[in-house]
PDB file of C-alpha atoms in Angstrom:
ATOM      1  CA  MET A   1     -80.088 -75.725 -37.747  1.00 52.00           C
ATOM      2  CA  THR A   2     -82.176 -74.538 -40.632  1.00 58.00           C
ATOM      3  CA  ASN A   3     -80.870 -72.141 -43.261  1.00 64.00           C
ATOM      4  CA  ARG A   4     -82.833 -69.352 -41.574  1.00 64.00           C
ATOM      5  CA  LYS A   5     -81.108 -70.032 -38.262  1.00 63.00           C
ATOM      6  CA  ILE A   6     -77.705 -70.063 -39.934  1.00 71.00           C
ATOM      7  CA  LYS A   7     -78.466 -66.815 -41.730  1.00 74.00           C
ATOM      8  CA  ASP A   8     -79.757 -65.101 -38.573  1.00 78.00           C
ATOM      9  CA  PHE A   9     -77.237 -66.615 -36.151  1.00 82.00           C
ATOM     10  CA  HIS A  10     -75.357 -63.350 -35.545  1.00 84.00           C
ATOM     11  CA  LYS A  11     -78.505 -61.354 -34.745  1.00 83.00           C
ATOM     12  CA  ASN A  12     -79.869 -64.183 -32.609  1.00 82.00           C
ATOM     13  CA  ARG A  13     -76.540 -64.295 -30.742  1.00 85.00           C
ATOM     14  CA  ILE A  14     -76.786 -60.573 -29.972  1.00 86.00           C
ATOM     15  CA  LEU A  15     -80.356 -61.014 -28.697  1.00 86.00           C
ATOM     16  CA  TYR A  16     -79.332 -64.037 -26.627  1.00 87.00           C
ATOM     17  CA  ASN A  17     -76.484 -62.046 -25.029  1.00 89.00           C
ATOM     18  CA  CYS A  18     -78.868 -59.170 -24.242  1.00 91.00           C
ATOM     19  CA  MET A  19     -81.418 -61.497 -22.677  1.00 90.00           C
ATOM     20  CA  THR A  20     -78.720 -63.218 -20.627  1.00 90.00           C
ATOM     21  CA  GLU A  21     -77.241 -59.939 -19.394  1.00 92.00           C
ATOM     22  CA  ASN A  22     -80.704 -58.575 -18.583  1.00 91.00           C
ATOM     23  CA  VAL A  23     -81.437 -61.569 -16.355  1.00 90.00           C
ATOM     24  CA  ARG A  24     -78.005 -61.287 -14.743  1.00 92.00           C
ATOM     25  CA  ASN A  25     -78.498 -57.585 -13.976  1.00 93.00           C
ATOM     26  CA  LEU A  26     -81.853 -58.353 -12.352  1.00 92.00           C
ATOM     27  CA  CYS A  27     -80.199 -61.159 -10.372  1.00 92.00           C
ATOM     28  CA  ARG A  28     -77.528 -58.722  -9.191  1.00 93.00           C
ATOM     29  CA  ILE A  29     -80.233 -56.334  -7.988  1.00 94.00           C
ATOM     30  CA  MET A  30     -82.057 -59.153  -6.172  1.00 92.00           C
ATOM     31  CA  LEU A  31     -78.827 -60.323  -4.507  1.00 92.00           C
ATOM     32  CA  ALA A  32     -78.001 -56.751  -3.452  1.00 93.00           C
ATOM     33  CA  LEU A  33     -81.505 -56.315  -2.010  1.00 92.00           C
ATOM     34  CA  ASN A  34     -81.119 -59.522  -0.005  1.00 90.00           C
ATOM     35  CA  LYS A  35     -77.596 -58.643   1.141  1.00 91.00           C
ATOM     36  CA  THR A  36     -78.395 -55.029   2.065  1.00 92.00           C
ATOM     37  CA  PHE A  37     -81.861 -55.549   3.565  1.00 91.00           C
ATOM     38  CA  PRO A  38     -82.020 -59.236   4.616  1.00 90.00           C
ATOM     39  CA  LYS A  39     -84.951 -58.733   7.013  1.00 90.00           C
ATOM     40  CA  GLN A  40     -87.111 -57.126   4.328  1.00 89.00           C
ATOM     41  CA  PHE A  41     -85.927 -59.023   1.243  1.00 87.00           C
ATOM     42  CA  TYR A  42     -85.868 -62.634   2.361  1.00 88.00           C
ATOM     43  CA  PRO A  43     -86.307 -65.381  -0.299  1.00 86.00           C
ATOM     44  CA  LYS A  44     -90.127 -65.263  -0.369  1.00 88.00           C
ATOM     45  CA  ARG A  45     -90.093 -61.476  -0.672  1.00 90.00           C
ATOM     46  CA  ILE A  46     -87.548 -61.729  -3.513  1.00 88.00           C
ATOM     47  CA  THR A  47     -90.022 -64.020  -5.291  1.00 87.00           C
ATOM     48  CA  GLU A  48     -92.737 -61.376  -4.797  1.00 91.00           C
ATOM     49  CA  TRP A  49     -90.358 -58.721  -6.142  1.00 91.00           C
ATOM     50  CA  LEU A  50     -89.715 -60.799  -9.263  1.00 88.00           C
ATOM     51  CA  SER A  51     -93.456 -61.416  -9.790  1.00 90.00           C
ATOM     52  CA  ALA A  52     -94.131 -57.695  -9.428  1.00 92.00           C
ATOM     53  CA  TYR A  53     -91.366 -56.981 -11.957  1.00 92.00           C
ATOM     54  CA  LYS A  54     -93.005 -59.362 -14.411  1.00 92.00           C
ATOM     55  CA  GLU A  55     -96.361 -57.591 -13.977  1.00 93.00           C
ATOM     56  CA  ASN A  56     -94.708 -54.192 -14.406  1.00 91.00           C
ATOM     57  CA  CYS A  57     -93.039 -55.386 -17.612  1.00 90.00           C
ATOM     58  CA  THR A  58     -96.451 -56.434 -18.938  1.00 90.00           C
ATOM     59  CA  GLU A  59     -97.826 -52.971 -18.142  1.00 92.00           C
ATOM     60  CA  THR A  60     -94.856 -51.196 -19.712  1.00 90.00           C
ATOM     61  CA  ASN A  61     -95.256 -53.309 -22.853  1.00 87.00           C
ATOM     62  CA  LYS A  62     -98.801 -51.928 -23.083  1.00 89.00           C
ATOM     63  CA  LEU A  63     -97.397 -48.406 -22.706  1.00 88.00           C
ATOM     64  CA  ASP A  64     -94.810 -49.155 -25.383  1.00 86.00           C
ATOM     65  CA  ALA A  65     -97.561 -50.285 -27.757  1.00 83.00           C
ATOM     66  CA  ILE A  66     -99.091 -46.802 -27.603  1.00 86.00           C
ATOM     67  CA  ASP A  67     -95.687 -45.040 -27.677  1.00 85.00           C
ATOM     68  CA  ALA A  68     -96.012 -43.734 -24.113  1.00 88.00           C
ATOM     69  CA  TYR A  69     -93.294 -45.857 -22.474  1.00 89.00           C
ATOM     70  CA  ASP A  70     -90.351 -43.458 -22.867  1.00 90.00           C
ATOM     71  CA  TYR A  71     -92.368 -40.528 -21.528  1.00 91.00           C
ATOM     72  CA  LYS A  72     -93.688 -42.458 -18.517  1.00 92.00           C
ATOM     73  CA  LEU A  73     -90.262 -43.917 -17.712  1.00 92.00           C
ATOM     74  CA  GLU A  74     -88.717 -40.448 -17.735  1.00 93.00           C
ATOM     75  CA  GLN A  75     -91.545 -39.174 -15.546  1.00 93.00           C
ATOM     76  CA  TRP A  76     -91.075 -42.037 -13.059  1.00 93.00           C
ATOM     77  CA  CYS A  77     -87.301 -41.469 -12.987  1.00 93.00           C
ATOM     78  CA  GLU A  78     -87.875 -37.842 -11.993  1.00 93.00           C
ATOM     79  CA  GLU A  79     -90.519 -38.788  -9.432  1.00 92.00           C
ATOM     80  CA  TYR A  80     -88.420 -41.492  -7.746  1.00 92.00           C
ATOM     81  CA  ASP A  81     -85.013 -39.855  -8.293  1.00 91.00           C
ATOM     82  CA  ILE A  82     -83.483 -42.598 -10.451  1.00 92.00           C
ATOM     83  CA  ASP A  83     -80.276 -41.428 -12.125  1.00 92.00           C
ATOM     84  CA  THR A  84     -79.910 -42.488 -15.770  1.00 93.00           C
ATOM     85  CA  GLU A  85     -76.133 -42.010 -15.733  1.00 95.00           C
ATOM     86  CA  TRP A  86     -75.761 -44.265 -12.700  1.00 95.00           C
ATOM     87  CA  CYS A  87     -77.888 -46.971 -14.369  1.00 95.00           C
ATOM     88  CA  THR A  88     -75.841 -46.671 -17.567  1.00 95.00           C
ATOM     89  CA  GLU A  89     -72.574 -47.064 -15.645  1.00 95.00           C
ATOM     90  CA  PHE A  90     -74.009 -50.073 -13.805  1.00 95.00           C
ATOM     91  CA  VAL A  91     -74.928 -51.774 -17.093  1.00 95.00           C
ATOM     92  CA  LYS A  92     -71.607 -50.955 -18.780  1.00 94.00           C
ATOM     93  CA  ARG A  93     -69.622 -52.176 -15.777  1.00 93.00           C
ATOM     94  CA  ASN A  94     -71.535 -55.448 -15.369  1.00 93.00           C
ATOM     95  CA  SER A  95     -72.372 -56.224 -19.008  1.00 91.00           C
ATOM     96  CA  PRO A  96     -69.190 -55.486 -20.985  1.00 90.00           C
ATOM     97  CA  SER A  97     -70.184 -57.900 -23.758  1.00 90.00           C
ATOM     98  CA  ILE A  98     -73.025 -55.561 -24.801  1.00 90.00           C
ATOM     99  CA  ARG A  99     -71.590 -52.852 -27.038  1.00 89.00           C
ATOM    100  CA  SER A 100     -74.496 -51.564 -29.123  1.00 91.00           C
ATOM    101  CA  SER A 101     -75.909 -48.317 -27.754  1.00 91.00           C
ATOM    102  CA  GLN A 102     -79.478 -49.478 -28.472  1.00 92.00           C
ATOM    103  CA  ASN A 103     -78.979 -52.692 -26.528  1.00 92.00           C
ATOM    104  CA  ILE A 104     -77.332 -50.825 -23.659  1.00 94.00           C
ATOM    105  CA  LEU A 105     -80.332 -48.480 -23.580  1.00 94.00           C
ATOM    106  CA  VAL A 106     -82.715 -51.446 -23.322  1.00 93.00           C
ATOM    107  CA  LEU A 107     -80.742 -52.886 -20.401  1.00 94.00           C
ATOM    108  CA  VAL A 108     -80.554 -49.455 -18.733  1.00 95.00           C
ATOM    109  CA  ASN A 109     -84.329 -49.041 -19.030  1.00 94.00           C
ATOM    110  CA  ASN A 110     -84.857 -52.460 -17.440  1.00 94.00           C
ATOM    111  CA  VAL A 111     -82.574 -51.543 -14.534  1.00 95.00           C
ATOM    112  CA  LYS A 112     -84.443 -48.244 -14.138  1.00 95.00           C
ATOM    113  CA  LEU A 113     -87.768 -50.080 -14.067  1.00 94.00           C
ATOM    114  CA  ALA A 114     -86.443 -52.467 -11.399  1.00 94.00           C
ATOM    115  CA  LEU A 115     -85.245 -49.570  -9.229  1.00 94.00           C
ATOM    116  CA  ILE A 116     -88.476 -47.616  -9.745  1.00 94.00           C
ATOM    117  CA  GLN A 117     -90.464 -50.667  -8.706  1.00 93.00           C
ATOM    118  CA  THR A 118     -88.277 -51.115  -5.631  1.00 92.00           C
ATOM    119  CA  ARG A 119     -88.889 -47.507  -4.612  1.00 92.00           C
ATOM    120  CA  ALA A 120     -92.597 -47.377  -5.426  1.00 90.00           C
ATOM    121  CA  GLU A 121     -93.873 -50.796  -4.372  1.00 90.00           C
ATOM    122  CA  PHE A 122     -91.433 -52.018  -1.736  1.00 89.00           C
ATOM    123  CA  GLY A 123     -90.967 -48.948   0.453  1.00 85.00           C
ATOM    124  CA  ILE A 124     -87.339 -48.088  -0.256  1.00 88.00           C
ATOM    125  CA  GLY A 125     -86.717 -44.411   0.471  1.00 89.00           C
ATOM    126  CA  ASP A 126     -83.859 -42.108  -0.502  1.00 90.00           C
ATOM    127  CA  LYS A 127     -81.471 -43.229   2.246  1.00 93.00           C
ATOM    128  CA  ARG A 128     -82.038 -46.938   1.651  1.00 92.00           C
ATOM    129  CA  MET A 129     -81.794 -46.462  -2.122  1.00 92.00           C
ATOM    130  CA  GLN A 130     -78.345 -44.951  -1.609  1.00 93.00           C
ATOM    131  CA  GLU A 131     -77.374 -48.012   0.462  1.00 93.00           C
ATOM    132  CA  LEU A 132     -78.617 -50.249  -2.356  1.00 92.00           C
ATOM    133  CA  LYS A 133     -76.626 -48.279  -4.935  1.00 93.00           C
ATOM    134  CA  VAL A 134     -73.480 -48.609  -2.810  1.00 93.00           C
ATOM    135  CA  ALA A 135     -74.050 -52.378  -2.647  1.00 92.00           C
ATOM    136  CA  LEU A 136     -74.550 -52.494  -6.424  1.00 92.00           C
ATOM    137  CA  GLU A 137     -71.333 -50.523  -7.005  1.00 91.00           C
ATOM    138  CA  GLU A 138     -69.288 -53.227  -5.285  1.00 89.00           C
ATOM    139  CA  ASP A 139     -67.814 -56.049  -7.348  1.00 86.00           C
ATOM    140  CA  GLN A 140     -70.699 -58.116  -8.646  1.00 83.00           C
ATOM    141  CA  PRO A 141     -70.559 -61.832  -9.444  1.00 84.00           C
ATOM    142  CA  ARG A 142     -70.130 -62.730 -13.128  1.00 85.00           C
ATOM    143  CA  GLU A 143     -72.861 -65.366 -12.883  1.00 85.00           C
ATOM    144  CA  PRO A 144     -75.238 -64.163 -10.161  1.00 87.00           C
ATOM    145  CA  GLU A 145     -77.932 -66.642 -11.200  1.00 85.00           C
ATOM    146  CA  LYS A 146     -75.858 -69.389  -9.548  1.00 85.00           C
ATOM    147  CA  GLU A 147     -75.919 -67.524  -6.234  1.00 86.00           C
ATOM    148  CA  LEU A 148     -79.683 -67.039  -6.546  1.00 83.00           C
ATOM    149  CA  ALA A 149     -80.074 -70.812  -6.796  1.00 82.00           C
ATOM    150  CA  LYS A 150     -79.872 -70.907  -2.977  1.00 80.00           C
ATOM    151  CA  PHE A 151     -83.238 -69.084  -2.946  1.00 76.00           C
ATOM    152  CA  GLY A 152     -84.761 -71.690  -5.213  1.00 77.00           C
ATOM    153  CA  PHE A 153     -84.430 -69.761  -8.477  1.00 78.00           C
ATOM    154  CA  ASP A 154     -83.300 -71.945 -11.338  1.00 75.00           C
ATOM    155  CA  TYR A 155     -82.857 -70.143 -14.600  1.00 75.00           C
ATOM    156  CA  GLU A 156     -81.807 -71.999 -17.720  1.00 74.00           C
ATOM    157  CA  PHE A 157     -80.404 -69.745 -20.411  1.00 72.00           C
ATOM    158  CA  GLY A 158     -80.916 -72.317 -23.150  1.00 72.00           C
ATOM    159  CA  SER A 159     -78.941 -71.759 -26.320  1.00 76.00           C
ATOM    160  CA  VAL A 160     -78.740 -69.319 -29.197  1.00 75.00           C
ATOM    161  CA  GLY A 161     -80.764 -71.753 -31.305  1.00 73.00           C
ATOM    162  CA  ASP A 162     -83.765 -71.215 -28.994  1.00 76.00           C
ATOM    163  CA  VAL A 163     -83.860 -67.478 -29.768  1.00 77.00           C
ATOM    164  CA  ASP A 164     -85.422 -65.847 -32.833  1.00 77.00           C
ATOM    165  CA  TYR A 165     -84.891 -62.105 -33.168  1.00 74.00           C
ATOM    166  CA  ARG A 166     -87.620 -61.864 -35.836  1.00 76.00           C
ATOM    167  CA  LYS A 167     -90.274 -62.346 -33.152  1.00 79.00           C
ATOM    168  CA  LEU A 168     -89.225 -59.025 -31.623  1.00 71.00           C
ATOM    169  CA  ALA A 169     -88.950 -57.113 -34.890  1.00 67.00           C
ATOM    170  CA  PRO A 170     -91.750 -54.580 -35.401  1.00 66.00           C
ATOM    171  CA  LYS A 171     -94.374 -55.663 -37.857  1.00 69.00           C
ATOM    172  CA  LYS A 172     -94.346 -53.767 -41.121  1.00 70.00           C
ATOM    173  CA  GLN A 173     -97.450 -51.739 -41.780  1.00 70.00           C
ATOM    174  CA  PRO A 174     -98.975 -52.254 -45.208  1.00 75.00           C
ATOM    175  CA  LYS A 175     -98.698 -49.225 -47.440  1.00 78.00           C
ATOM    176  CA  VAL A 176    -101.903 -47.327 -48.045  1.00 76.00           C
ATOM    177  CA  SER A 177    -103.001 -47.371 -51.655  1.00 80.00           C
ATOM    178  CA  TYR A 178    -104.312 -44.406 -53.614  1.00 79.00           C
ATOM    179  CA  ALA A 179    -107.772 -46.004 -53.783  1.00 80.00           C
ATOM    180  CA  ASP A 180    -107.872 -46.404 -49.981  1.00 78.00           C
ATOM    181  CA  LEU A 181    -106.891 -42.764 -49.506  1.00 76.00           C
ATOM    182  CA  LYS A 182    -109.575 -41.645 -51.922  1.00 76.00           C
ATOM    183  CA  ARG A 183    -112.225 -43.731 -50.137  1.00 77.00           C
ATOM    184  CA  GLY A 184    -111.078 -42.256 -46.827  1.00 75.00           C
ATOM    185  CA  TYR A 185    -111.470 -38.702 -48.083  1.00 72.00           C
ATOM    186  CA  GLU A 186    -114.904 -39.525 -49.480  1.00 74.00           C
ATOM    187  CA  GLY A 187    -115.890 -41.028 -46.132  1.00 70.00           C
ATOM    188  CA  LEU A 188    -114.884 -37.795 -44.412  1.00 70.00           C
ATOM    189  CA  GLY A 189    -117.183 -35.852 -46.673  1.00 64.00           C
ATOM    190  CA  CYS A 190    -114.466 -34.149 -48.682  1.00 59.00           C
ATOM    191  CA  ARG A 191    -115.693 -32.971 -52.082  1.00 57.00           C
ATOM    192  CA  PHE A 192    -112.367 -33.172 -53.744  1.00 56.00           C
ATOM    193  CA  PHE A 193    -109.243 -35.225 -53.413  1.00 52.00           C
ATOM    194  CA  PRO A 194    -105.982 -33.274 -53.436  1.00 58.00           C
ATOM    195  CA  VAL A 195    -103.650 -34.174 -56.252  1.00 55.00           C
ATOM    196  CA  THR A 196     -99.965 -34.269 -55.432  1.00 52.00           C
TER     197      THR A 196
END
């Protein structure tokens, strides 16, 4: 490991745990869908569900880039009757290693997105969503990815050394200089520049 990896090991470990728990929560949802609705969510359909989730994540990343993600997620939760408290309890119950409130919120939002997608794109109504929630409230496997292997899903978690939290850190915006501000005001046609 390089000095940077040694220095950032703790933060990379937290990110690795979050990524692992996120995948496991999605696996739990996929297993519950297959167990509760085996005729609708057979292995090929589970693959379609996962592909749709990937596409939805790409779209929500675009929304996040323009700071509209939180608003749209809240709007979708109201529209499809997804309970934030239930999702939070699900994450806390199944991912006890995640303690930071920010990381829990990220996992909760991913569970919400998965449930919204299931309602919107896969025809799960209120009654069937309640059945799914009951299935998700049962004891869940600690390592659900191993059970999903029977569907042909192989997920390698890798190691902490493969993760770099700095790639997810927001880029710092360069500070605007006085000269740039002055040029901006002149470009707007302002006759004077306010002095502060």
